[in-house]
CSV table of C-alpha atoms in Angstrom, one decimal:
chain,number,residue,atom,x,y,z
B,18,UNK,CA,73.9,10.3,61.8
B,19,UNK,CA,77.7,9.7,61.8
B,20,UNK,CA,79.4,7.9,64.9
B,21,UNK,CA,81.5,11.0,65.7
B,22,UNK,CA,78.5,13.0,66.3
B,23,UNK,CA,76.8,10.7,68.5
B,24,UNK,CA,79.4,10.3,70.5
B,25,UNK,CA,79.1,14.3,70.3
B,26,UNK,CA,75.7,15.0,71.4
B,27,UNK,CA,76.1,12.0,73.9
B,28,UNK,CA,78.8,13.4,75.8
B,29,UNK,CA,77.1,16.7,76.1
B,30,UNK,CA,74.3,14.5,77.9
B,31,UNK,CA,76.3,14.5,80.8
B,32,UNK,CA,76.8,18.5,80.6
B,33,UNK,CA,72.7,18.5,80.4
B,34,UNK,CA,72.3,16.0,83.4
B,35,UNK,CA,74.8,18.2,85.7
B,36,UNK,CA,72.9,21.5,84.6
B,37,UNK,CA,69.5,20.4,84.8
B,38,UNK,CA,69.6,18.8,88.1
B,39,UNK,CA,71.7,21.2,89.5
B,40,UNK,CA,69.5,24.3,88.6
B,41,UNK,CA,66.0,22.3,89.7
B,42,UNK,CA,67.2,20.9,93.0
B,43,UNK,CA,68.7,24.5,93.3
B,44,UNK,CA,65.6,26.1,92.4
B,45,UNK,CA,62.9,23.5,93.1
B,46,UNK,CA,63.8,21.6,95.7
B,47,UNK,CA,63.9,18.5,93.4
B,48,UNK,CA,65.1,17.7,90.2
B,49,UNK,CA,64.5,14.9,87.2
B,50,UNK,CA,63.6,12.1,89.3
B,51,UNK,CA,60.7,14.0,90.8
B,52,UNK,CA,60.0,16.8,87.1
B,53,UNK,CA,60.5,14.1,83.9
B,54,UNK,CA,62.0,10.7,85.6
B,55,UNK,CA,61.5,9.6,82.5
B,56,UNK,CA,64.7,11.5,81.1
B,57,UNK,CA,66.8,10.2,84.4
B,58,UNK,CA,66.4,7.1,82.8
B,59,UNK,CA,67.0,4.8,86.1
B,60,UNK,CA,69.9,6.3,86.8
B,61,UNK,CA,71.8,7.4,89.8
B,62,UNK,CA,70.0,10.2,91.8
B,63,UNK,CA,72.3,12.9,92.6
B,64,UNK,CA,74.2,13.4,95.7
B,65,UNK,CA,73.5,16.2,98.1
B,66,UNK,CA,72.1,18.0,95.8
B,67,UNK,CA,69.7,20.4,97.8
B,68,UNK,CA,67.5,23.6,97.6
B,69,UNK,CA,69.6,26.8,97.5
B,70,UNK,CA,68.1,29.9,100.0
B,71,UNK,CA,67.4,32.3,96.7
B,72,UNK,CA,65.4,35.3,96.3
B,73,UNK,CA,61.9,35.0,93.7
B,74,UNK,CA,63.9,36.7,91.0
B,75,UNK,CA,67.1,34.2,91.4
B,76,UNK,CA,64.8,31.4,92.2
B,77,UNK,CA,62.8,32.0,89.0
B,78,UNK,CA,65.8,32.9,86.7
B,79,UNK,CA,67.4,29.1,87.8
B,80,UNK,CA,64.2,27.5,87.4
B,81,UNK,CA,64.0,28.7,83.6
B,82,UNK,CA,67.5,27.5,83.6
B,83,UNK,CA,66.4,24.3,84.5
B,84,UNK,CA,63.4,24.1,82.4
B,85,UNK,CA,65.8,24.8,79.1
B,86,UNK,CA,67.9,21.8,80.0
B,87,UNK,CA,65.2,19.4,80.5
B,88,UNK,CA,64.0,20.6,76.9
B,89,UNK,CA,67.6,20.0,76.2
B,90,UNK,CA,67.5,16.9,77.4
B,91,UNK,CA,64.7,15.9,75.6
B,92,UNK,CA,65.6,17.5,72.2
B,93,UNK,CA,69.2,14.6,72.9
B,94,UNK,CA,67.6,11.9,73.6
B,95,UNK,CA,64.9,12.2,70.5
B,96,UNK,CA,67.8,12.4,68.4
B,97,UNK,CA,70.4,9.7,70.1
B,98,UNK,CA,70.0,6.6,72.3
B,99,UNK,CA,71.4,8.7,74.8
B,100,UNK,CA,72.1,7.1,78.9
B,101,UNK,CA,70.8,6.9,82.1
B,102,UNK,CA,71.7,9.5,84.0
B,103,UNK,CA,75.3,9.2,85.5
B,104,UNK,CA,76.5,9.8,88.8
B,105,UNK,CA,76.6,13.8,90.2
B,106,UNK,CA,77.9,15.0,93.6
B,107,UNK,CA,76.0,18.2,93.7
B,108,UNK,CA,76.7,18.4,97.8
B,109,UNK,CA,78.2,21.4,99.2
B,110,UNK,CA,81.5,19.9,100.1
B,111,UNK,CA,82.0,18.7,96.2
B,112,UNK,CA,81.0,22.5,95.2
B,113,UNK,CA,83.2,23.7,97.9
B,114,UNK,CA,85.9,22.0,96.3
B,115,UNK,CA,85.4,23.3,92.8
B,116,UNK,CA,85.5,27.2,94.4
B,117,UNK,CA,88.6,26.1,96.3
B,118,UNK,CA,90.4,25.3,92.9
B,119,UNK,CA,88.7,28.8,91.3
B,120,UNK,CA,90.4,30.8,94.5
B,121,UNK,CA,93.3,28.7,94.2
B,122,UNK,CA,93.4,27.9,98.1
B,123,UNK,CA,91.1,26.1,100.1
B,124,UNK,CA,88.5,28.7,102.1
B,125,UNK,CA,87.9,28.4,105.5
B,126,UNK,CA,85.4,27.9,106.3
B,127,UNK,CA,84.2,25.9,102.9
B,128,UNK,CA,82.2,27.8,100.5
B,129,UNK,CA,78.7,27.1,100.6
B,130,UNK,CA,77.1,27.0,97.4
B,131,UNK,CA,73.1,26.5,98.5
B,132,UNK,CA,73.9,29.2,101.5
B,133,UNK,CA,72.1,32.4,99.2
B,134,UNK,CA,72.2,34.5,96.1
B,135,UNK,CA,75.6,35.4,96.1
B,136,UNK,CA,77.2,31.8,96.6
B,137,UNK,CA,74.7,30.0,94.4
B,138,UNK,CA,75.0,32.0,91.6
B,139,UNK,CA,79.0,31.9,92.0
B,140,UNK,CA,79.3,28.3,91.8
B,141,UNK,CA,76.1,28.4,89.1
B,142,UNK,CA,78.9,30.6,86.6
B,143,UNK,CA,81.2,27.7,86.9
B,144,UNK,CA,78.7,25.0,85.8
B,145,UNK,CA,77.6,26.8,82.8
B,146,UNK,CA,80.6,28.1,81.8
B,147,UNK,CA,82.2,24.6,81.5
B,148,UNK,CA,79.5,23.5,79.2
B,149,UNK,CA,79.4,26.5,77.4
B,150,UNK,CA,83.6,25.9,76.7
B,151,UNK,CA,82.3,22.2,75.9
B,152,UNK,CA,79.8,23.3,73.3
B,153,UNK,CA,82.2,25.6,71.5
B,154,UNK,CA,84.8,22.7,71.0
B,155,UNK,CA,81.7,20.0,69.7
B,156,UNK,CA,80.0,22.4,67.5
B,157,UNK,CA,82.6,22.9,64.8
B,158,UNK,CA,83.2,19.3,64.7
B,159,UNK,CA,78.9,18.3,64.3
B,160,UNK,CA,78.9,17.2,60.6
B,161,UNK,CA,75.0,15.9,60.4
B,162,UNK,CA,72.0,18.5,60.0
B,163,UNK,CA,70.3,16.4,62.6
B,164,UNK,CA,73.2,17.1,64.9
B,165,UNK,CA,73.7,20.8,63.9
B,166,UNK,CA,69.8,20.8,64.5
B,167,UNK,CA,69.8,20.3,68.6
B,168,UNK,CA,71.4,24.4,68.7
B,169,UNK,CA,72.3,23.9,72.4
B,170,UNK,CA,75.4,26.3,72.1
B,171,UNK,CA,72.4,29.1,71.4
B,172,UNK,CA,70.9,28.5,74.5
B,173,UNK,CA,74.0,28.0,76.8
B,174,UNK,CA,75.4,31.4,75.5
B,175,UNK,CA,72.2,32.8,76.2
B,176,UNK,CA,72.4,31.6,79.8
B,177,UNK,CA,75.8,32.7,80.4
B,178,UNK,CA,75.3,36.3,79.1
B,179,UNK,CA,72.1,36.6,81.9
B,180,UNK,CA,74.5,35.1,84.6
B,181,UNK,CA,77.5,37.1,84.0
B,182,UNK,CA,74.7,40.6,84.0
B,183,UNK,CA,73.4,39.1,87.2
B,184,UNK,CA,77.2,38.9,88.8
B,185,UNK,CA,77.9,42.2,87.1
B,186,UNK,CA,74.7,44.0,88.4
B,187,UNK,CA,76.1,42.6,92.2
B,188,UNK,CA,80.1,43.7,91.1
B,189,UNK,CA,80.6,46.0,94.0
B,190,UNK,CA,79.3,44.3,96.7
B,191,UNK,CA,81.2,42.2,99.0
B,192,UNK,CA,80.6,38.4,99.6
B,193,UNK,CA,79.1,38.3,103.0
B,194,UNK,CA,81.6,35.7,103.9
B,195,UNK,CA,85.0,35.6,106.3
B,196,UNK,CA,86.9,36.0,103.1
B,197,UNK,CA,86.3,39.3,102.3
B,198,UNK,CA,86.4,39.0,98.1
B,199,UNK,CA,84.5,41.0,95.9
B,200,UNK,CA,83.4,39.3,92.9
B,201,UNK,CA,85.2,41.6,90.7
B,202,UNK,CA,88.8,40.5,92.9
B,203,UNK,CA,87.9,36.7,92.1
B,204,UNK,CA,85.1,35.8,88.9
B,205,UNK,CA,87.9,36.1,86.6
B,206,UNK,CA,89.3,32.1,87.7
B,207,UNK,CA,86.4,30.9,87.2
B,208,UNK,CA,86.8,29.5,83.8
B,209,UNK,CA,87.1,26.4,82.0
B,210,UNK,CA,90.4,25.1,81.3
C-alpha cells in the first residue's frame, strides 16, 4: 500500500477511536477497554466518558453505532499497523465546550451531553458529522484497492442519514433546557469546518 494512504487510513483511526468509545460508554456504560481491549491497544482510557440517560430505542441505535466502529476499527488495523489508542476527553465539560462553539456563546448553565435523548444525540451529530467531512476529503485521495476496500465513508453516511431522521423526527420540540432553542433554530452550526 502506498505511504499516503497509510497515513490516510491511520489518521481516520483517531476518527474511529473518538466514535467508538464515545457511542459505547454512551450506550454501554463502557467502551474498548472493557468490549475488544485488544483494539485499545494499551492506550490511554478516555476521560469522563460516561453512560448517557437514553431511551431502549436511542440506547440501541448508539450501541449499533458503536458496534460498526469497532468493526471499523478492526477492518484498520488488519490493513495498517495502526496506534494505540490516543487520548479522548469525552467529559461533559469538553462536550459542553464543543456545543458552546456550535451556539456560538457559551450556555449557561453548560450543556450536558449524557443528561438524555435530546442532548446526547445533539452532541452525537457533531461527532459523526466531523468524520463524515473527514472521510469525504481522504476518499478521493485513497489510491490502493486495499485502501479503497475498508468503505468506511459507506457506513458513516449511513449513520448520519439515521441521526439527522432521529433530530428531524424530534424538530418541533423544544430542548428542555433554560435556553429555550428548538433544534430546527440551532442544528444548522453544527458542522464541520
Amino acid at each position: 500500500m502506498p505511504k499516503l494512504d497509510v497515513d490516510l487510513v491511520e489518521f481516520t483511526l483517531i476518527l474511529e477511536y473518538l466514535e467508538a468509545e464515545f457511542y459505547l460508554w454512551g450506550s454501554l456504560g463502557y467502551g474498548l477497554d472493557k468490549f475488544a481491549p485488544e483494539l485499545a491497544d494499551s492506550g490511554w482510557p478516555p476521560i469522563g466518558a460516561q453512560i448517557a440517560k437514553l431511551s431502549p430505542l436511542i440506547r440501541d441505535v448508539i450501541s449499533q453505532f458503536g458496534f460498526q466502529e469497532v468493526g471499523h476499527l478492526r477492518a484498520i488495523k488488519d490493513t495498517v499497523t495502526g496506534f494505540p489508542r490516543i487520548i479522548l476527553n469525552l467529559s461533559r465539560e469538553s462536550l459542553a465546550t464543543v456545543m458552546d462553539d456550535a451556539f456560538r456563546h457559551p450556555l449557561k448553565p453548560p450543556f450536558d451531553a449524557y443528561a438524555n435523548d435530546i442532548n446526547y444525540l445533539l452532541a452525537f451529530y457533531v461527532i459523526p458529522h466531523v468524520g463524515l467531512t473527514g472521510y469525504v476529503g481522504v476518499n478521493p485521495k485513497l489510491q490502493s484497492s486495499t485502501a479503497k476496500r475498508l468503505r468506511l465513508l459507506r457506513v458513516e453516511s449511513g449513520q448520519d442519514a439515521i441521526l439527522r431522521e432521529l433530530l428531524y423526527e424530534r424538530g418541533g420540540e423544544k430542548v428542555k433546557t433554560p435556553w429555550d432553542y428548538s433544534r430546527r433554530v440551532h442544528k444548522p452550526n453544527i458542522k464541520a469546518e
